[in-house]
Amino acid sequence: MSERRVQTQNFKVVLLGEGCVGKTSLVLRYVDNKFQEKHQTTLQASFVNKTLTVCGERVKLSIWDTAGQEKFHALGPIYYRDSNGAVLVYDVTDPDSLSKVKKWVKELRSILGNSVCLAVVGNKIDLLPSDKSLSSNSLISEAQTYSLSIENAVHYCTSAKFDKGIHEMFLDLTKRMLEHCQKQQQQQTNRSYQNAGTSNRTLRIADDNENIDLSSDSNKCNC
Amino acid sequence: MTEKAIKVLQISSNLLCRNGCGFYGNPEWDGFCSLCYKSLHNNAIHITKSHSLDVNHRNFSSGVLSDESPNGRLSPSAIGSPNCVSISTPPSPSPFPRFEKFEEKKRQQVEKRSKTLKSIFKRASTFREKSSSNSLVSASLPISASHALTSLKDQLSFDSLSLAGEEMVSKVMREAEIRDIRRQVHKCVDKINKMNQSLATIEEMSELTHEFYQSMADRFENHALYQGNSNEQIEQFIDITEKHLLSQLSHLFTRILTEEEEKDLDIQKRIKSLNWIMVQHLDVDIDLKNPQTSDLLDKAISEIIEMGSKQVPVEKLECIVNCSKTIFKLLQVNRNEPVSADQFLPALVYVVVKANPPLLHSNIKYITRFSNPRRLMSGEAGYYFTNLCCAVAFIEKLNGESLNVPEEEFQKYLSGEALPPGSLEQSAYLCEPLRLTYSNAAKLKSLIEKQTKFEEDIRELKAKLKIEREETLKKIEPAVKPVTIPKYNIDPDIDISLIPSFLRPRILQERSENSAKEGVLIEIDAESKTENAESAHLIGKVVTNDLENGDGDNVLKIGLDESLSQSRLPEPLKPEVVQN
């Protein structure tokens, strides 16, 4: 009974992208393929849970699809509050969708800071002529250099139609989020040692025979 | 005990009225006769009234919260007090009955309270936390009314515990954990209540609640007590903690309601002014004429409205999840592809606009402030709740552009000066009689379709049957045709005795038929006698045979001799006979 539980990390990932860049099919491809036997008739593709094991850690990804229409653009911040990662999807045949991605990145950064792990994803590579290499495409190379220029972002190419690169993309993103999370935890523990005792109002959970200790409150209860 | 004692006293002392008026008294009237009681009662009534009001007030204040209100301390002693007073008020009249009356009332109230407590506890005992009420006593509490009440509750709990039986056994394992949760929750509730009294803001209390959730999560993670539990159980503990905490903090919701009343009304007004919005404005791809769609829309609307009536955020969230699931179904009518957020959010906006749920803002604030942030951050319920927040934010900021309507027109629609074309028609889809008509029409249409299809099927079946029948007939024709038995053309003149015995009946039959046709009745016996007719048909060979036989006198006689006649058969006939 005393064996250690496997910790499950919960990560929230938001999917951002313009209307028809294939966000939904990306998610469906990712979730449907692997758990085909488990998957019942799909009612919705807007909220999806997926559990993976990465580097010995159990990770639960909650993938939140967002409405991509222009009129809902302002609502973005409500969606990506508290998210650990963001998948920004653009259409490799549509330069406009990439400029939208840049907009979102700016917004994400201003709200969540650098803590959020980004994945810039060029979808629909199946629509490109197959004889040329992907990097020769001007839009893709632009996106690549763009993602290099921002912190904590990696560029991927995927095809939801032929199931190319999607699993790799999510796996890599999960790994990065995990690393980032561990780094943050370390920082936090360091900081909490420094800040111990300085915070004004804390509620400490007391043990059975201990009094509840409320620093903001001088009254103690009688046991 | 006390009641018995009173009865005994009264019966032994006197059955007559205590006023000594000569009538019989009644224990119901405190031993007075009805007349004396009334007059006494009328005198006393205004005094008792003021007293009882006081009592009521005290009971109320001591029952509500676990403050250290000194009034509350009365209640335990109040249970005991009536005994001594009522016993000490035998026959003597005057002011005592009044006081007794007052005490009686008080006792009744105490009893009532303990009864309701009992019933409350009974209800509570169906929950899994039942056993943990024990812990409340051991938990450190200021000695107050609430303490006394909980100990009372506790005594009662032993009864229900023994009743719980096997159910308990399975839960014994978790008893300790739940007891611990309850204790922690209780401390937090105390703390928050104190903050509430010292007029802390909702935000401060919300912060404390979130800290509490966090520290509880840490506790589940690290405390020795919880080490043996699986992840699922830990999840359950987190749920229990939240439910438990918030069920005791529902007065915070009331506070939010009063604080946010203005905003609630604002959003309600706003949504009301947007009532004209049509599915086309939001690009929601649903067909309201379809009765199935409108039914689902109704369901979603009632589910979102239901949210307001729930007390605990968890339940409110449940309503939101149900509503969202209904919307998914709604969007999937006549379609099979999974629904994406691009379709879902506009539909949710539409549902919210059409439902105009009351106290929307307060509900959202209550959930965000006091629900477990982990639940809101990552769970399914969190996602739908976020969508609802988005929908509300969208509605608040809505302008003409976001509905693809020119700003000027939008303002007109908003002020109610004009209505978008077709909006009346569309809103009519939601009006009951028309909807009934539409659904009936749809039903009729489908019935007609079925009918025509049925008719066609019948026609087809008929044609098929006809063809089948012809084919079958063709197939079986040769079999059905009557078998023609080859006739032996044997002259009637030939003596029957010359014919093999197994052929005889047939030949005889044929002959009789033939003769019947001719209108002549031939009798076997008469054959020999009608020589004339026979001789007219003589054929050479047979004749010779006949002649060889000699006399044709007695046919039957000769016919009997078979062995003879067979050997004498003419040569050409022989093979035929053998073949047969």
PDB file of N, CA, C and O in Angstrom, chain A residues 11-16 26 30 52 54-55 59-64 83-89 108-109 115-121 151-156 165-181:
ATOM      1  N   PHE A  11      -1.566  19.301 -18.061  1.00  0.00           N
ATOM      2  CA  PHE A  11      -1.176  20.433 -18.886  1.00  0.00           C
ATOM      3  C   PHE A  11      -2.362  20.896 -19.713  1.00  0.00           C
ATOM      4  O   PHE A  11      -3.095  20.080 -20.268  1.00  0.00           O
ATOM      5  N   LYS A  12      -2.483  22.176 -19.763  1.00  0.00           N
ATOM      6  CA  LYS A  12      -3.545  22.726 -20.610  1.00  0.00           C
ATOM      7  C   LYS A  12      -2.905  23.290 -21.870  1.00  0.00           C
ATOM      8  O   LYS A  12      -1.947  24.053 -21.802  1.00  0.00           O
ATOM      9  N   VAL A  13      -3.409  22.869 -22.982  1.00  0.00           N
ATOM     10  CA  VAL A  13      -2.874  23.330 -24.262  1.00  0.00           C
ATOM     11  C   VAL A  13      -4.003  23.983 -25.050  1.00  0.00           C
ATOM     12  O   VAL A  13      -5.059  23.378 -25.242  1.00  0.00           O
ATOM     13  N   VAL A  14      -3.801  25.203 -25.475  1.00  0.00           N
ATOM     14  CA  VAL A  14      -4.838  25.832 -26.302  1.00  0.00           C
ATOM     15  C   VAL A  14      -4.454  25.728 -27.770  1.00  0.00           C
ATOM     16  O   VAL A  14      -3.283  25.771 -28.126  1.00  0.00           O
ATOM     17  N   LEU A  15      -5.456  25.578 -28.568  1.00  0.00           N
ATOM     18  CA  LEU A  15      -5.260  25.512 -30.009  1.00  0.00           C
ATOM     19  C   LEU A  15      -5.729  26.835 -30.587  1.00  0.00           C
ATOM     20  O   LEU A  15      -6.890  27.210 -30.422  1.00  0.00           O
ATOM     21  N   LEU A  16      -4.822  27.522 -31.240  1.00  0.00           N
ATOM     22  CA  LEU A  16      -5.208  28.792 -31.850  1.00  0.00           C
ATOM     23  C   LEU A  16      -4.961  28.710 -33.343  1.00  0.00           C
ATOM     24  O   LEU A  16      -4.026  28.054 -33.804  1.00  0.00           O
ATOM     25  N   LEU A  26      -6.688  18.375 -36.940  1.00  0.00           N
ATOM     26  CA  LEU A  26      -5.409  18.087 -36.293  1.00  0.00           C
ATOM     27  C   LEU A  26      -5.643  17.330 -34.981  1.00  0.00           C
ATOM     28  O   LEU A  26      -5.029  16.301 -34.714  1.00  0.00           O
ATOM     29  N   TYR A  30      -4.974  13.407 -33.990  1.00  0.00           N
ATOM     30  CA  TYR A  30      -4.097  13.083 -32.857  1.00  0.00           C
ATOM     31  C   TYR A  30      -4.785  12.138 -31.876  1.00  0.00           C
ATOM     32  O   TYR A  30      -4.207  11.155 -31.422  1.00  0.00           O
ATOM     33  N   LEU A  52      -0.526  10.659 -21.804  1.00  0.00           N
ATOM     34  CA  LEU A  52       0.693  10.092 -22.383  1.00  0.00           C
ATOM     35  C   LEU A  52       1.676   9.765 -21.266  1.00  0.00           C
ATOM     36  O   LEU A  52       1.553  10.263 -20.158  1.00  0.00           O
ATOM     37  N   VAL A  54       5.565  10.296 -20.749  1.00  0.00           N
ATOM     38  CA  VAL A  54       6.776  10.887 -21.327  1.00  0.00           C
ATOM     39  C   VAL A  54       7.849  10.875 -20.260  1.00  0.00           C
ATOM     40  O   VAL A  54       7.644  11.370 -19.150  1.00  0.00           O
ATOM     41  N   CYS A  55       8.959  10.305 -20.606  1.00  0.00           N
ATOM     42  CA  CYS A  55      10.112  10.227 -19.689  1.00  0.00           C
ATOM     43  C   CYS A  55       9.689   9.679 -18.326  1.00  0.00           C
ATOM     44  O   CYS A  55      10.069  10.221 -17.287  1.00  0.00           O
ATOM     45  N   VAL A  59       1.424  12.151 -18.136  1.00  0.00           N
ATOM     46  CA  VAL A  59       1.020  13.513 -18.451  1.00  0.00           C
ATOM     47  C   VAL A  59      -0.386  13.485 -19.044  1.00  0.00           C
ATOM     48  O   VAL A  59      -0.686  12.666 -19.900  1.00  0.00           O
ATOM     49  N   LYS A  60      -1.219  14.342 -18.525  1.00  0.00           N
ATOM     50  CA  LYS A  60      -2.563  14.450 -19.100  1.00  0.00           C
ATOM     51  C   LYS A  60      -2.663  15.784 -19.822  1.00  0.00           C
ATOM     52  O   LYS A  60      -2.514  16.842 -19.216  1.00  0.00           O
ATOM     53  N   LEU A  61      -2.879  15.684 -21.109  1.00  0.00           N
ATOM     54  CA  LEU A  61      -3.031  16.908 -21.894  1.00  0.00           C
ATOM     55  C   LEU A  61      -4.522  17.215 -22.038  1.00  0.00           C
ATOM     56  O   LEU A  61      -5.300  16.362 -22.417  1.00  0.00           O
ATOM     57  N   SER A  62      -4.880  18.440 -21.701  1.00  0.00           N
ATOM     58  CA  SER A  62      -6.237  18.884 -22.012  1.00  0.00           C
ATOM     59  C   SER A  62      -6.111  19.863 -23.173  1.00  0.00           C
ATOM     60  O   SER A  62      -5.521  20.922 -23.020  1.00  0.00           O
ATOM     61  N   ILE A  63      -6.617  19.446 -24.301  1.00  0.00           N
ATOM     62  CA  ILE A  63      -6.468  20.300 -25.484  1.00  0.00           C
ATOM     63  C   ILE A  63      -7.748  21.099 -25.686  1.00  0.00           C
ATOM     64  O   ILE A  63      -8.825  20.526 -25.855  1.00  0.00           O
ATOM     65  N   TRP A  64      -7.609  22.402 -25.634  1.00  0.00           N
ATOM     66  CA  TRP A  64      -8.765  23.293 -25.758  1.00  0.00           C
ATOM     67  C   TRP A  64      -8.771  23.919 -27.148  1.00  0.00           C
ATOM     68  O   TRP A  64      -7.896  24.694 -27.492  1.00  0.00           O
ATOM     69  N   SER A  83      -2.819  28.526 -19.337  1.00  0.00           N
ATOM     70  CA  SER A  83      -2.432  27.385 -20.169  1.00  0.00           C
ATOM     71  C   SER A  83      -0.918  27.212 -20.151  1.00  0.00           C
ATOM     72  O   SER A  83      -0.153  28.160 -20.004  1.00  0.00           O
ATOM     73  N   ASN A  84      -0.506  25.946 -20.289  1.00  0.00           N
ATOM     74  CA  ASN A  84       0.912  25.634 -20.250  1.00  0.00           C
ATOM     75  C   ASN A  84       1.524  25.675 -21.638  1.00  0.00           C
ATOM     76  O   ASN A  84       2.703  25.904 -21.794  1.00  0.00           O
ATOM     77  N   GLY A  85       0.690  25.405 -22.622  1.00  0.00           N
ATOM     78  CA  GLY A  85       1.210  25.379 -23.971  1.00  0.00           C
ATOM     79  C   GLY A  85       0.189  25.908 -24.952  1.00  0.00           C
ATOM     80  O   GLY A  85      -1.000  25.958 -24.658  1.00  0.00           O
ATOM     81  N   ALA A  86       0.682  26.314 -26.102  1.00  0.00           N
ATOM     82  CA  ALA A  86      -0.239  26.778 -27.131  1.00  0.00           C
ATOM     83  C   ALA A  86       0.218  26.226 -28.469  1.00  0.00           C
ATOM     84  O   ALA A  86       1.412  26.221 -28.765  1.00  0.00           O
ATOM     85  N   VAL A  87      -0.734  25.727 -29.214  1.00  0.00           N
ATOM     86  CA  VAL A  87      -0.438  25.259 -30.553  1.00  0.00           C
ATOM     87  C   VAL A  87      -1.026  26.281 -31.518  1.00  0.00           C
ATOM     88  O   VAL A  87      -2.240  26.492 -31.545  1.00  0.00           O
ATOM     89  N   LEU A  88      -0.156  26.946 -32.255  1.00  0.00           N
ATOM     90  CA  LEU A  88      -0.619  27.981 -33.179  1.00  0.00           C
ATOM     91  C   LEU A  88      -0.571  27.420 -34.591  1.00  0.00           C
ATOM     92  O   LEU A  88       0.507  27.090 -35.102  1.00  0.00           O
ATOM     93  N   VAL A  89      -1.695  27.269 -35.174  1.00  0.00           N
ATOM     94  CA  VAL A  89      -1.766  26.595 -36.467  1.00  0.00           C
ATOM     95  C   VAL A  89      -1.944  27.616 -37.587  1.00  0.00           C
ATOM     96  O   VAL A  89      -2.746  28.540 -37.473  1.00  0.00           O
ATOM     97  N   LEU A 108      -0.314  36.266 -26.494  1.00  0.00           N
ATOM     98  CA  LEU A 108       0.030  35.233 -25.517  1.00  0.00           C
ATOM     99  C   LEU A 108       1.176  35.683 -24.634  1.00  0.00           C
ATOM    100  O   LEU A 108       1.165  35.530 -23.419  1.00  0.00           O
ATOM    101  N   ARG A 109       2.182  36.239 -25.296  1.00  0.00           N
ATOM    102  CA  ARG A 109       3.366  36.670 -24.553  1.00  0.00           C
ATOM    103  C   ARG A 109       3.027  37.785 -23.571  1.00  0.00           C
ATOM    104  O   ARG A 109       3.519  37.808 -22.457  1.00  0.00           O
ATOM    105  N   SER A 115       6.395  31.944 -20.041  1.00  0.00           N
ATOM    106  CA  SER A 115       6.242  30.629 -19.437  1.00  0.00           C
ATOM    107  C   SER A 115       5.500  29.651 -20.356  1.00  0.00           C
ATOM    108  O   SER A 115       5.573  28.457 -20.174  1.00  0.00           O
ATOM    109  N   VAL A 116       4.777  30.182 -21.302  1.00  0.00           N
ATOM    110  CA  VAL A 116       3.993  29.283 -22.139  1.00  0.00           C
ATOM    111  C   VAL A 116       4.842  28.745 -23.288  1.00  0.00           C
ATOM    112  O   VAL A 116       5.612  29.469 -23.913  1.00  0.00           O
ATOM    113  N   CYS A 117       4.748  27.444 -23.492  1.00  0.00           N
ATOM    114  CA  CYS A 117       5.504  26.810 -24.569  1.00  0.00           C
ATOM    115  C   CYS A 117       4.702  26.892 -25.865  1.00  0.00           C
ATOM    116  O   CYS A 117       3.530  26.528 -25.891  1.00  0.00           O
ATOM    117  N   LEU A 118       5.345  27.341 -26.905  1.00  0.00           N
ATOM    118  CA  LEU A 118       4.616  27.542 -28.153  1.00  0.00           C
ATOM    119  C   LEU A 118       5.015  26.510 -29.200  1.00  0.00           C
ATOM    120  O   LEU A 118       6.160  26.061 -29.241  1.00  0.00           O
ATOM    121  N   ALA A 119       4.057  26.161 -30.004  1.00  0.00           N
ATOM    122  CA  ALA A 119       4.332  25.331 -31.161  1.00  0.00           C
ATOM    123  C   ALA A 119       3.688  26.007 -32.356  1.00  0.00           C
ATOM    124  O   ALA A 119       2.470  26.154 -32.401  1.00  0.00           O
ATOM    125  N   VAL A 120       4.519  26.462 -33.279  1.00  0.00           N
ATOM    126  CA  VAL A 120       3.982  27.060 -34.498  1.00  0.00           C
ATOM    127  C   VAL A 120       3.879  25.948 -35.531  1.00  0.00           C
ATOM    128  O   VAL A 120       4.877  25.296 -35.848  1.00  0.00           O
ATOM    129  N   VAL A 121       2.688  25.698 -35.981  1.00  0.00           N
ATOM    130  CA  VAL A 121       2.458  24.525 -36.815  1.00  0.00           C
ATOM    131  C   VAL A 121       1.953  24.941 -38.191  1.00  0.00           C
ATOM    132  O   VAL A 121       0.941  25.622 -38.312  1.00  0.00           O
ATOM    133  N   GLU A 151      11.102  33.357 -28.089  1.00  0.00           N
ATOM    134  CA  GLU A 151      11.584  32.425 -27.087  1.00  0.00           C
ATOM    135  C   GLU A 151      10.602  31.267 -26.908  1.00  0.00           C
ATOM    136  O   GLU A 151       9.382  31.464 -27.012  1.00  0.00           O
ATOM    137  N   ASN A 152      11.156  30.130 -26.613  1.00  0.00           N
ATOM    138  CA  ASN A 152      10.342  28.981 -26.242  1.00  0.00           C
ATOM    139  C   ASN A 152       9.307  28.618 -27.317  1.00  0.00           C
ATOM    140  O   ASN A 152       8.164  28.315 -27.021  1.00  0.00           O
ATOM    141  N   ALA A 153       9.730  28.680 -28.562  1.00  0.00           N
ATOM    142  CA  ALA A 153       8.816  28.318 -29.646  1.00  0.00           C
ATOM    143  C   ALA A 153       9.545  27.448 -30.654  1.00  0.00           C
ATOM    144  O   ALA A 153      10.730  27.639 -30.914  1.00  0.00           O
ATOM    145  N   VAL A 154       8.840  26.473 -31.179  1.00  0.00           N
ATOM    146  CA  VAL A 154       9.429  25.578 -32.173  1.00  0.00           C
ATOM    147  C   VAL A 154       8.458  25.478 -33.333  1.00  0.00           C
ATOM    148  O   VAL A 154       7.242  25.518 -33.145  1.00  0.00           O
ATOM    149  N   HIS A 155       9.027  25.366 -34.523  1.00  0.00           N
ATOM    150  CA  HIS A 155       8.188  25.272 -35.710  1.00  0.00           C
ATOM    151  C   HIS A 155       8.042  23.820 -36.142  1.00  0.00           C
ATOM    152  O   HIS A 155       8.992  23.037 -36.053  1.00  0.00           O
ATOM    153  N   TYR A 156       6.853  23.452 -36.567  1.00  0.00           N
ATOM    154  CA  TYR A 156       6.614  22.091 -37.056  1.00  0.00           C
ATOM    155  C   TYR A 156       5.832  22.159 -38.360  1.00  0.00           C
ATOM    156  O   TYR A 156       5.125  23.134 -38.615  1.00  0.00           O
ATOM    157  N   GLY A 165       3.549  14.065 -38.851  1.00  0.00           N
ATOM    158  CA  GLY A 165       4.166  15.025 -37.936  1.00  0.00           C
ATOM    159  C   GLY A 165       3.326  15.458 -36.756  1.00  0.00           C
ATOM    160  O   GLY A 165       3.779  16.256 -35.951  1.00  0.00           O
ATOM    161  N   ILE A 166       2.103  14.953 -36.643  1.00  0.00           N
ATOM    162  CA  ILE A 166       1.222  15.453 -35.577  1.00  0.00           C
ATOM    163  C   ILE A 166       1.624  14.886 -34.226  1.00  0.00           C
ATOM    164  O   ILE A 166       1.790  15.617 -33.262  1.00  0.00           O
ATOM    165  N   HIS A 167       1.815  13.571 -34.201  1.00  0.00           N
ATOM    166  CA  HIS A 167       2.193  12.946 -32.927  1.00  0.00           C
ATOM    167  C   HIS A 167       3.535  13.475 -32.450  1.00  0.00           C
ATOM    168  O   HIS A 167       3.711  13.756 -31.261  1.00  0.00           O
ATOM    169  N   GLU A 168       4.449  13.633 -33.402  1.00  0.00           N
ATOM    170  CA  GLU A 168       5.776  14.136 -33.043  1.00  0.00           C
ATOM    171  C   GLU A 168       5.654  15.524 -32.444  1.00  0.00           C
ATOM    172  O   GLU A 168       6.291  15.841 -31.436  1.00  0.00           O
ATOM    173  N   MET A 169       4.805  16.338 -33.044  1.00  0.00           N
ATOM    174  CA  MET A 169       4.644  17.718 -32.593  1.00  0.00           C
ATOM    175  C   MET A 169       4.134  17.758 -31.152  1.00  0.00           C
ATOM    176  O   MET A 169       4.705  18.443 -30.299  1.00  0.00           O
ATOM    177  N   PHE A 170       3.087  16.986 -30.881  1.00  0.00           N
ATOM    178  CA  PHE A 170       2.509  17.010 -29.536  1.00  0.00           C
ATOM    179  C   PHE A 170       3.475  16.421 -28.507  1.00  0.00           C
ATOM    180  O   PHE A 170       3.578  16.914 -27.387  1.00  0.00           O
ATOM    181  N   LEU A 171       4.170  15.376 -28.929  1.00  0.00           N
ATOM    182  CA  LEU A 171       5.109  14.741 -28.003  1.00  0.00           C
ATOM    183  C   LEU A 171       6.223  15.709 -27.625  1.00  0.00           C
ATOM    184  O   LEU A 171       6.575  15.858 -26.449  1.00  0.00           O
ATOM    185  N   ASP A 172       6.737  16.376 -28.630  1.00  0.00           N
ATOM    186  CA  ASP A 172       7.822  17.320 -28.390  1.00  0.00           C
ATOM    187  C   ASP A 172       7.354  18.465 -27.504  1.00  0.00           C
ATOM    188  O   ASP A 172       8.047  18.871 -26.569  1.00  0.00           O
ATOM    189  N   LEU A 173       6.159  18.951 -27.786  1.00  0.00           N
ATOM    190  CA  LEU A 173       5.594  20.045 -26.990  1.00  0.00           C
ATOM    191  C   LEU A 173       5.429  19.611 -25.535  1.00  0.00           C
ATOM    192  O   LEU A 173       5.760  20.345 -24.607  1.00  0.00           O
ATOM    193  N   THR A 174       4.944  18.397 -25.348  1.00  0.00           N
ATOM    194  CA  THR A 174       4.749  17.879 -23.990  1.00  0.00           C
ATOM    195  C   THR A 174       6.077  17.819 -23.248  1.00  0.00           C
ATOM    196  O   THR A 174       6.185  18.209 -22.090  1.00  0.00           O
ATOM    197  N   LYS A 175       7.102  17.329 -23.962  1.00  0.00           N
ATOM    198  CA  LYS A 175       8.424  17.250 -23.334  1.00  0.00           C
ATOM    199  C   LYS A 175       8.888  18.625 -22.905  1.00  0.00           C
ATOM    200  O   LYS A 175       9.414  18.805 -21.805  1.00  0.00           O
ATOM    201  N   ARG A 176       8.693  19.579 -23.765  1.00  0.00           N
ATOM    202  CA  ARG A 176       9.159  20.933 -23.445  1.00  0.00           C
ATOM    203  C   ARG A 176       8.382  21.501 -22.256  1.00  0.00           C
ATOM    204  O   ARG A 176       8.947  22.139 -21.376  1.00  0.00           O
ATOM    205  N   MET A 177       7.074  21.226 -22.236  1.00  0.00           N
ATOM    206  CA  MET A 177       6.265  21.735 -21.120  1.00  0.00           C
ATOM    207  C   MET A 177       6.713  21.102 -19.812  1.00  0.00           C
ATOM    208  O   MET A 177       6.775  21.750 -18.775  1.00  0.00           O
ATOM    209  N   LEU A 178       7.027  19.804 -19.916  1.00  0.00           N
ATOM    210  CA  LEU A 178       7.463  19.077 -18.717  1.00  0.00           C
ATOM    211  C   LEU A 178       8.758  19.666 -18.175  1.00  0.00           C
ATOM    212  O   LEU A 178       8.891  19.926 -16.979  1.00  0.00           O
ATOM    213  N   GLU A 179       9.698  19.889 -19.090  1.00  0.00           N
ATOM    214  CA  GLU A 179      10.984  20.472 -18.677  1.00  0.00           C
ATOM    215  C   GLU A 179      10.767  21.831 -18.035  1.00  0.00           C
ATOM    216  O   GLU A 179      11.311  22.132 -16.973  1.00  0.00           O
ATOM    217  N   HIS A 180       9.959  22.605 -18.714  1.00  0.00           N
ATOM    218  CA  HIS A 180       9.707  23.958 -18.244  1.00  0.00           C
ATOM    219  C   HIS A 180       9.078  23.937 -16.851  1.00  0.00           C
ATOM    220  O   HIS A 180       9.458  24.709 -15.973  1.00  0.00           O
ATOM    221  N   CYS A 181       8.130  23.013 -16.688  1.00  0.00           N
ATOM    222  CA  CYS A 181       7.419  22.904 -15.418  1.00  0.00           C
ATOM    223  C   CYS A 181       8.386  22.543 -14.299  1.00  0.00           C
ATOM    224  O   CYS A 181       8.350  23.123 -13.216  1.00  0.00           O
TER     225      CYS A 181
END
